[in-house]
PDB file of N, CA and C in Angstrom:
ATOM      1  N   LEU A   1      74.436  59.619  17.560  1.00  0.00           N
ATOM      2  CA  LEU A   1      73.530  60.673  17.985  1.00  0.00           C
ATOM      3  C   LEU A   1      73.008  61.388  16.745  1.00  0.00           C
ATOM      4  N   THR A   2      71.712  61.650  16.733  1.00  0.00           N
ATOM      5  CA  THR A   2      71.091  62.355  15.614  1.00  0.00           C
ATOM      6  C   THR A   2      70.589  63.717  16.100  1.00  0.00           C
ATOM      7  N   VAL A   3      70.214  64.566  15.156  1.00  0.00           N
ATOM      8  CA  VAL A   3      69.687  65.883  15.526  1.00  0.00           C
ATOM      9  C   VAL A   3      68.432  65.737  16.399  1.00  0.00           C
ATOM     10  N   PRO A   4      67.453  64.894  16.036  1.00  0.00           N
ATOM     11  CA  PRO A   4      66.283  64.746  16.902  1.00  0.00           C
ATOM     12  C   PRO A   4      66.638  64.215  18.300  1.00  0.00           C
ATOM     13  N   GLU A   5      67.600  63.298  18.376  1.00  0.00           N
ATOM     14  CA  GLU A   5      68.014  62.789  19.686  1.00  0.00           C
ATOM     15  C   GLU A   5      68.665  63.884  20.525  1.00  0.00           C
ATOM     16  N   LEU A   6      69.490  64.707  19.897  1.00  0.00           N
ATOM     17  CA  LEU A   6      70.115  65.819  20.612  1.00  0.00           C
ATOM     18  C   LEU A   6      69.060  66.808  21.077  1.00  0.00           C
ATOM     19  N   ALA A   7      68.109  67.118  20.213  1.00  0.00           N
ATOM     20  CA  ALA A   7      67.032  68.045  20.590  1.00  0.00           C
ATOM     21  C   ALA A   7      66.249  67.508  21.780  1.00  0.00           C
ATOM     22  N   LEU A   8      66.002  66.207  21.797  1.00  0.00           N
ATOM     23  CA  LEU A   8      65.296  65.589  22.918  1.00  0.00           C
ATOM     24  C   LEU A   8      66.102  65.702  24.202  1.00  0.00           C
ATOM     25  N   LEU A   9      67.402  65.442  24.129  1.00  0.00           N
ATOM     26  CA  LEU A   9      68.255  65.569  25.316  1.00  0.00           C
ATOM     27  C   LEU A   9      68.249  66.996  25.858  1.00  0.00           C
ATOM     28  N   MET A  10      68.359  67.979  24.967  1.00  0.00           N
ATOM     29  CA  MET A  10      68.361  69.370  25.411  1.00  0.00           C
ATOM     30  C   MET A  10      67.015  69.748  26.023  1.00  0.00           C
ATOM     31  N   ALA A  11      65.926  69.245  25.445  1.00  0.00           N
ATOM     32  CA  ALA A  11      64.588  69.514  25.987  1.00  0.00           C
ATOM     33  C   ALA A  11      64.427  68.871  27.362  1.00  0.00           C
ATOM     34  N   GLU A  12      64.967  67.675  27.539  1.00  0.00           N
ATOM     35  CA  GLU A  12      64.915  67.011  28.845  1.00  0.00           C
ATOM     36  C   GLU A  12      65.677  67.818  29.893  1.00  0.00           C
ATOM     37  N   PHE A  13      66.835  68.344  29.521  1.00  0.00           N
ATOM     38  CA  PHE A  13      67.597  69.182  30.442  1.00  0.00           C
ATOM     39  C   PHE A  13      66.776  70.395  30.850  1.00  0.00           C
ATOM     40  N   LEU A  14      66.194  71.092  29.874  1.00  0.00           N
ATOM     41  CA  LEU A  14      65.392  72.276  30.182  1.00  0.00           C
ATOM     42  C   LEU A  14      64.212  71.938  31.084  1.00  0.00           C
ATOM     43  N   HIS A  15      63.559  70.827  30.807  1.00  0.00           N
ATOM     44  CA  HIS A  15      62.426  70.401  31.629  1.00  0.00           C
ATOM     45  C   HIS A  15      62.861  70.141  33.068  1.00  0.00           C
ATOM     46  N   ASP A  16      63.966  69.416  33.219  1.00  0.00           N
ATOM     47  CA  ASP A  16      64.445  69.075  34.553  1.00  0.00           C
ATOM     48  C   ASP A  16      64.916  70.306  35.325  1.00  0.00           C
ATOM     49  N   VAL A  17      65.559  71.258  34.626  1.00  0.00           N
ATOM     50  CA  VAL A  17      65.983  72.486  35.295  1.00  0.00           C
ATOM     51  C   VAL A  17      64.767  73.289  35.727  1.00  0.00           C
ATOM     52  N   ALA A  18      63.757  73.394  34.864  1.00  0.00           N
ATOM     53  CA  ALA A  18      62.544  74.135  35.208  1.00  0.00           C
ATOM     54  C   ALA A  18      61.837  73.514  36.413  1.00  0.00           C
ATOM     55  N   ALA A  19      61.931  72.205  36.547  1.00  0.00           N
ATOM     56  CA  ALA A  19      61.295  71.516  37.669  1.00  0.00           C
ATOM     57  C   ALA A  19      62.105  71.605  38.952  1.00  0.00           C
ATOM     58  N   SER A  20      63.310  72.185  38.862  1.00  0.00           N
ATOM     59  CA  SER A  20      64.210  72.226  40.009  1.00  0.00           C
ATOM     60  C   SER A  20      63.930  73.351  40.980  1.00  0.00           C
ATOM     61  N   GLY A  21      63.011  74.221  40.677  1.00  0.00           N
ATOM     62  CA  GLY A  21      62.686  75.285  41.613  1.00  0.00           C
ATOM     63  C   GLY A  21      63.222  76.626  41.171  1.00  0.00           C
ATOM     64  N   SER A  22      63.085  77.583  42.052  1.00  0.00           N
ATOM     65  CA  SER A  22      63.441  78.954  41.709  1.00  0.00           C
ATOM     66  C   SER A  22      64.941  79.173  41.761  1.00  0.00           C
ATOM     67  N   ALA A  23      65.391  80.140  40.983  1.00  0.00           N
ATOM     68  CA  ALA A  23      66.806  80.494  40.957  1.00  0.00           C
ATOM     69  C   ALA A  23      67.196  81.123  42.281  1.00  0.00           C
ATOM     70  N   GLY A  24      68.445  81.041  42.612  1.00  0.00           N
ATOM     71  CA  GLY A  24      68.934  81.661  43.831  1.00  0.00           C
ATOM     72  C   GLY A  24      69.106  80.694  44.975  1.00  0.00           C
ATOM     73  N   HIS A  25      68.540  79.522  44.865  1.00  0.00           N
ATOM     74  CA  HIS A  25      68.714  78.504  45.902  1.00  0.00           C
ATOM     75  C   HIS A  25      69.866  77.600  45.493  1.00  0.00           C
ATOM     76  N   PHE A  26      70.643  77.202  46.469  1.00  0.00           N
ATOM     77  CA  PHE A  26      71.773  76.321  46.175  1.00  0.00           C
ATOM     78  C   PHE A  26      71.251  74.973  45.725  1.00  0.00           C
ATOM     79  N   PRO A  27      71.732  74.469  44.581  1.00  0.00           N
ATOM     80  CA  PRO A  27      71.230  73.192  44.083  1.00  0.00           C
ATOM     81  C   PRO A  27      71.629  72.036  44.983  1.00  0.00           C
ATOM     82  N   GLY A  28      70.718  71.135  45.147  1.00  0.00           N
ATOM     83  CA  GLY A  28      70.995  69.950  45.939  1.00  0.00           C
ATOM     84  C   GLY A  28      70.683  68.697  45.155  1.00  0.00           C
ATOM     85  N   ALA A  29      71.012  67.570  45.719  1.00  0.00           N
ATOM     86  CA  ALA A  29      70.792  66.294  45.037  1.00  0.00           C
ATOM     87  C   ALA A  29      69.303  66.033  44.807  1.00  0.00           C
ATOM     88  N   ASP A  30      68.442  66.773  45.533  1.00  0.00           N
ATOM     89  CA  ASP A  30      67.007  66.570  45.356  1.00  0.00           C
ATOM     90  C   ASP A  30      66.469  67.343  44.147  1.00  0.00           C
ATOM     91  N   TRP A  31      67.271  68.197  43.531  1.00  0.00           N
ATOM     92  CA  TRP A  31      66.827  68.906  42.334  1.00  0.00           C
ATOM     93  C   TRP A  31      66.805  67.924  41.179  1.00  0.00           C
ATOM     94  N   PRO A  32      65.714  67.894  40.408  1.00  0.00           N
ATOM     95  CA  PRO A  32      65.601  66.894  39.338  1.00  0.00           C
ATOM     96  C   PRO A  32      66.786  66.858  38.374  1.00  0.00           C
ATOM     97  N   HIS A  33      67.283  68.014  37.961  1.00  0.00           N
ATOM     98  CA  HIS A  33      68.365  67.967  36.972  1.00  0.00           C
ATOM     99  C   HIS A  33      69.662  67.463  37.588  1.00  0.00           C
ATOM    100  N   VAL A  34      69.913  67.759  38.851  1.00  0.00           N
ATOM    101  CA  VAL A  34      71.120  67.256  39.517  1.00  0.00           C
ATOM    102  C   VAL A  34      70.964  65.756  39.787  1.00  0.00           C
ATOM    103  N   TYR A  35      69.796  65.370  40.258  1.00  0.00           N
ATOM    104  CA  TYR A  35      69.520  63.966  40.553  1.00  0.00           C
ATOM    105  C   TYR A  35      69.669  63.104  39.307  1.00  0.00           C
ATOM    106  N   ARG A  36      69.233  63.630  38.160  1.00  0.00           N
ATOM    107  CA  ARG A  36      69.304  62.867  36.916  1.00  0.00           C
ATOM    108  C   ARG A  36      70.667  62.932  36.254  1.00  0.00           C
ATOM    109  N   GLY A  37      71.647  63.634  36.899  1.00  0.00           N
ATOM    110  CA  GLY A  37      73.014  63.633  36.396  1.00  0.00           C
ATOM    111  C   GLY A  37      73.374  64.797  35.492  1.00  0.00           C
ATOM    112  N   TRP A  38      72.469  65.766  35.323  1.00  0.00           N
ATOM    113  CA  TRP A  38      72.789  66.924  34.503  1.00  0.00           C
ATOM    114  C   TRP A  38      73.739  67.846  35.256  1.00  0.00           C
ATOM    115  N   PRO A  39      74.591  68.560  34.534  1.00  0.00           N
ATOM    116  CA  PRO A  39      75.447  69.548  35.203  1.00  0.00           C
ATOM    117  C   PRO A  39      74.597  70.738  35.651  1.00  0.00           C
ATOM    118  N   ASN A  40      75.122  71.513  36.556  1.00  0.00           N
ATOM    119  CA  ASN A  40      74.387  72.670  37.053  1.00  0.00           C
ATOM    120  C   ASN A  40      74.864  73.940  36.347  1.00  0.00           C
ATOM    121  N   THR A  41      74.963  73.884  35.023  1.00  0.00           N
ATOM    122  CA  THR A  41      75.377  75.045  34.259  1.00  0.00           C
ATOM    123  C   THR A  41      74.684  75.073  32.908  1.00  0.00           C
ATOM    124  N   ALA A  42      73.808  76.043  32.723  1.00  0.00           N
ATOM    125  CA  ALA A  42      73.118  76.180  31.443  1.00  0.00           C
ATOM    126  C   ALA A  42      74.108  76.547  30.351  1.00  0.00           C
ATOM    127  N   TYR A  43      75.104  77.370  30.678  1.00  0.00           N
ATOM    128  CA  TYR A  43      76.107  77.758  29.693  1.00  0.00           C
ATOM    129  C   TYR A  43      76.853  76.523  29.186  1.00  0.00           C
ATOM    130  N   GLY A  44      77.274  75.671  30.100  1.00  0.00           N
ATOM    131  CA  GLY A  44      77.977  74.455  29.714  1.00  0.00           C
ATOM    132  C   GLY A  44      77.121  73.553  28.836  1.00  0.00           C
ATOM    133  N   MET A  45      75.851  73.442  29.169  1.00  0.00           N
ATOM    134  CA  MET A  45      74.952  72.619  28.354  1.00  0.00           C
ATOM    135  C   MET A  45      74.755  73.224  26.972  1.00  0.00           C
ATOM    136  N   SER A  46      74.701  74.555  26.895  1.00  0.00           N
ATOM    137  CA  SER A  46      74.535  75.177  25.581  1.00  0.00           C
ATOM    138  C   SER A  46      75.767  74.912  24.710  1.00  0.00           C
ATOM    139  N   LYS A  47      76.952  74.957  25.305  1.00  0.00           N
ATOM    140  CA  LYS A  47      78.170  74.666  24.545  1.00  0.00           C
ATOM    141  C   LYS A  47      78.215  73.193  24.162  1.00  0.00           C
ATOM    142  N   LEU A  48      77.797  72.311  25.065  1.00  0.00           N
ATOM    143  CA  LEU A  48      77.739  70.886  24.746  1.00  0.00           C
ATOM    144  C   LEU A  48      76.818  70.652  23.556  1.00  0.00           C
ATOM    145  N   GLY A  49      75.651  71.287  23.568  1.00  0.00           N
ATOM    146  CA  GLY A  49      74.713  71.151  22.455  1.00  0.00           C
ATOM    147  C   GLY A  49      75.289  71.663  21.154  1.00  0.00           C
ATOM    148  N   GLN A  50      75.978  72.803  21.221  1.00  0.00           N
ATOM    149  CA  GLN A  50      76.582  73.389  20.023  1.00  0.00           C
ATOM    150  C   GLN A  50      77.656  72.460  19.453  1.00  0.00           C
ATOM    151  N   ILE A  51      78.493  71.929  20.307  1.00  0.00           N
ATOM    152  CA  ILE A  51      79.565  71.031  19.844  1.00  0.00           C
ATOM    153  C   ILE A  51      78.981  69.733  19.288  1.00  0.00           C
ATOM    154  N   ALA A  52      77.995  69.180  19.981  1.00  0.00           N
ATOM    155  CA  ALA A  52      77.378  67.934  19.506  1.00  0.00           C
ATOM    156  C   ALA A  52      76.706  68.140  18.154  1.00  0.00           C
ATOM    157  N   LEU A  53      75.985  69.255  17.987  1.00  0.00           N
ATOM    158  CA  LEU A  53      75.326  69.523  16.714  1.00  0.00           C
ATOM    159  C   LEU A  53      76.359  69.696  15.603  1.00  0.00           C
ATOM    160  N   THR A  54      77.462  70.343  15.920  1.00  0.00           N
ATOM    161  CA  THR A  54      78.530  70.506  14.935  1.00  0.00           C
ATOM    162  C   THR A  54      79.085  69.152  14.503  1.00  0.00           C
ATOM    163  N   LYS A  55      79.314  68.262  15.457  1.00  0.00           N
ATOM    164  CA  LYS A  55      79.845  66.938  15.130  1.00  0.00           C
ATOM    165  C   LYS A  55      78.847  66.121  14.297  1.00  0.00           C
ATOM    166  N   ILE A  56      77.561  66.255  14.617  1.00  0.00           N
ATOM    167  CA  ILE A  56      76.535  65.552  13.841  1.00  0.00           C
ATOM    168  C   ILE A  56      76.560  66.028  12.395  1.00  0.00           C
ATOM    169  N   HIS A  57      76.555  67.351  12.206  1.00  0.00           N
ATOM    170  CA  HIS A  57      76.560  67.891  10.843  1.00  0.00           C
ATOM    171  C   HIS A  57      77.867  67.562  10.123  1.00  0.00           C
ATOM    172  N   ALA A  58      78.984  67.574  10.836  1.00  0.00           N
ATOM    173  CA  ALA A  58      80.267  67.213  10.215  1.00  0.00           C
ATOM    174  C   ALA A  58      80.225  65.771   9.710  1.00  0.00           C
ATOM    175  N   ARG A  59      79.666  64.888  10.515  1.00  0.00           N
ATOM    176  CA  ARG A  59      79.567  63.481  10.107  1.00  0.00           C
ATOM    177  C   ARG A  59      78.649  63.320   8.899  1.00  0.00           C
ATOM    178  N   LEU A  60      77.520  64.042   8.889  1.00  0.00           N
ATOM    179  CA  LEU A  60      76.564  63.916   7.792  1.00  0.00           C
ATOM    180  C   LEU A  60      77.080  64.527   6.491  1.00  0.00           C
ATOM    181  N   LEU A  61      77.859  65.590   6.593  1.00  0.00           N
ATOM    182  CA  LEU A  61      78.298  66.307   5.398  1.00  0.00           C
ATOM    183  C   LEU A  61      79.677  65.884   4.886  1.00  0.00           C
ATOM    184  N   ALA A  62      80.420  65.128   5.678  1.00  0.00           N
ATOM    185  CA  ALA A  62      81.762  64.701   5.272  1.00  0.00           C
ATOM    186  C   ALA A  62      81.774  63.950   3.937  1.00  0.00           C
ATOM    187  N   PRO A  63      80.814  63.067   3.673  1.00  0.00           N
ATOM    188  CA  PRO A  63      80.839  62.358   2.393  1.00  0.00           C
ATOM    189  C   PRO A  63      80.733  63.289   1.173  1.00  0.00           C
ATOM    190  N   ARG A  64      80.232  64.500   1.386  1.00  0.00           N
ATOM    191  CA  ARG A  64      80.107  65.468   0.284  1.00  0.00           C
ATOM    192  C   ARG A  64      81.294  66.427   0.247  1.00  0.00           C
ATOM    193  N   GLY A  65      82.300  66.153   1.079  1.00  0.00           N
ATOM    194  CA  GLY A  65      83.496  66.984   1.088  1.00  0.00           C
ATOM    195  C   GLY A  65      83.319  68.306   1.822  1.00  0.00           C
ATOM    196  N   ILE A  66      82.303  68.383   2.674  1.00  0.00           N
ATOM    197  CA  ILE A  66      82.025  69.619   3.406  1.00  0.00           C
ATOM    198  C   ILE A  66      82.466  69.438   4.850  1.00  0.00           C
ATOM    199  N   SER A  67      83.268  70.357   5.344  1.00  0.00           N
ATOM    200  CA  SER A  67      83.663  70.312   6.752  1.00  0.00           C
ATOM    201  C   SER A  67      82.825  71.321   7.541  1.00  0.00           C
ATOM    202  N   VAL A  68      82.594  71.010   8.788  1.00  0.00           N
ATOM    203  CA  VAL A  68      81.778  71.854   9.659  1.00  0.00           C
ATOM    204  C   VAL A  68      82.580  72.129  10.923  1.00  0.00           C
ATOM    205  N   ASN A  69      82.623  73.373  11.331  1.00  0.00           N
ATOM    206  CA  ASN A  69      83.351  73.782  12.525  1.00  0.00           C
ATOM    207  C   ASN A  69      82.458  74.659  13.393  1.00  0.00           C
ATOM    208  N   CYS A  70      82.831  74.775  14.652  1.00  0.00           N
ATOM    209  CA  CYS A  70      82.153  75.712  15.537  1.00  0.00           C
ATOM    210  C   CYS A  70      83.194  76.395  16.406  1.00  0.00           C
ATOM    211  N   CYS A  71      82.783  77.469  17.011  1.00  0.00           N
ATOM    212  CA  CYS A  71      83.668  78.224  17.885  1.00  0.00           C
ATOM    213  C   CYS A  71      82.933  78.501  19.186  1.00  0.00           C
ATOM    214  N   CYS A  72      83.506  78.097  20.289  1.00  0.00           N
ATOM    215  CA  CYS A  72      82.917  78.334  21.606  1.00  0.00           C
ATOM    216  C   CYS A  72      83.885  79.179  22.424  1.00  0.00           C
ATOM    217  N   PRO A  73      83.855  80.489  22.209  1.00  0.00           N
ATOM    218  CA  PRO A  73      84.807  81.328  22.942  1.00  0.00           C
ATOM    219  C   PRO A  73      84.523  81.323  24.441  1.00  0.00           C
ATOM    220  N   GLY A  74      85.533  81.583  25.198  1.00  0.00           N
ATOM    221  CA  GLY A  74      85.381  81.652  26.642  1.00  0.00           C
ATOM    222  C   GLY A  74      84.835  83.001  27.064  1.00  0.00           C
ATOM    223  N   SER A  75      84.899  83.248  28.331  1.00  0.00           N
ATOM    224  CA  SER A  75      84.394  84.485  28.893  1.00  0.00           C
ATOM    225  C   SER A  75      85.204  85.683  28.394  1.00  0.00           C
ATOM    226  N   VAL A  76      84.512  86.781  28.182  1.00  0.00           N
ATOM    227  CA  VAL A  76      85.132  88.015  27.735  1.00  0.00           C
ATOM    228  C   VAL A  76      84.856  89.102  28.767  1.00  0.00           C
ATOM    229  N   ALA A  77      85.892  89.797  29.195  1.00  0.00           N
ATOM    230  CA  ALA A  77      85.719  90.850  30.192  1.00  0.00           C
ATOM    231  C   ALA A  77      85.045  92.064  29.549  1.00  0.00           C
ATOM    232  N   THR A  78      83.908  92.459  30.106  1.00  0.00           N
ATOM    233  CA  THR A  78      83.183  93.652  29.675  1.00  0.00           C
ATOM    234  C   THR A  78      82.706  94.382  30.918  1.00  0.00           C
ATOM    235  N   ARG A  79      82.035  95.509  30.722  1.00  0.00           N
ATOM    236  CA  ARG A  79      81.454  96.215  31.869  1.00  0.00           C
ATOM    237  C   ARG A  79      80.458  95.335  32.622  1.00  0.00           C
ATOM    238  N   LEU A  80      79.733  94.513  31.884  1.00  0.00           N
ATOM    239  CA  LEU A  80      78.732  93.654  32.507  1.00  0.00           C
ATOM    240  C   LEU A  80      79.318  92.378  33.077  1.00  0.00           C
ATOM    241  N   ASN A  81      80.516  92.047  32.636  1.00  0.00           N
ATOM    242  CA  ASN A  81      81.177  90.823  33.083  1.00  0.00           C
ATOM    243  C   ASN A  81      82.649  91.149  33.366  1.00  0.00           C
ATOM    244  N   PRO A  82      82.908  91.794  34.513  1.00  0.00           N
ATOM    245  CA  PRO A  82      84.296  92.210  34.796  1.00  0.00           C
ATOM    246  C   PRO A  82      85.236  91.041  35.043  1.00  0.00           C
TER     247      PRO A  82
END
């Protein structure tokens, strides 16, 4: 996987979600992103993209002795997210 390939995958997800209709409706198999096998979570896709990009950069930079890491913290309880 390369950076351009990852960017294309993320763009395809966004396109398919946008074509799925308005928010607030329960997703069904007829929604383009569900039909095409995408998960029904933008947060999960953003973390997938972050991890994939980290692995790509780690692979590219390893020969130069550079390590690459990322951190994907879980949910944090706040006033807005009890």
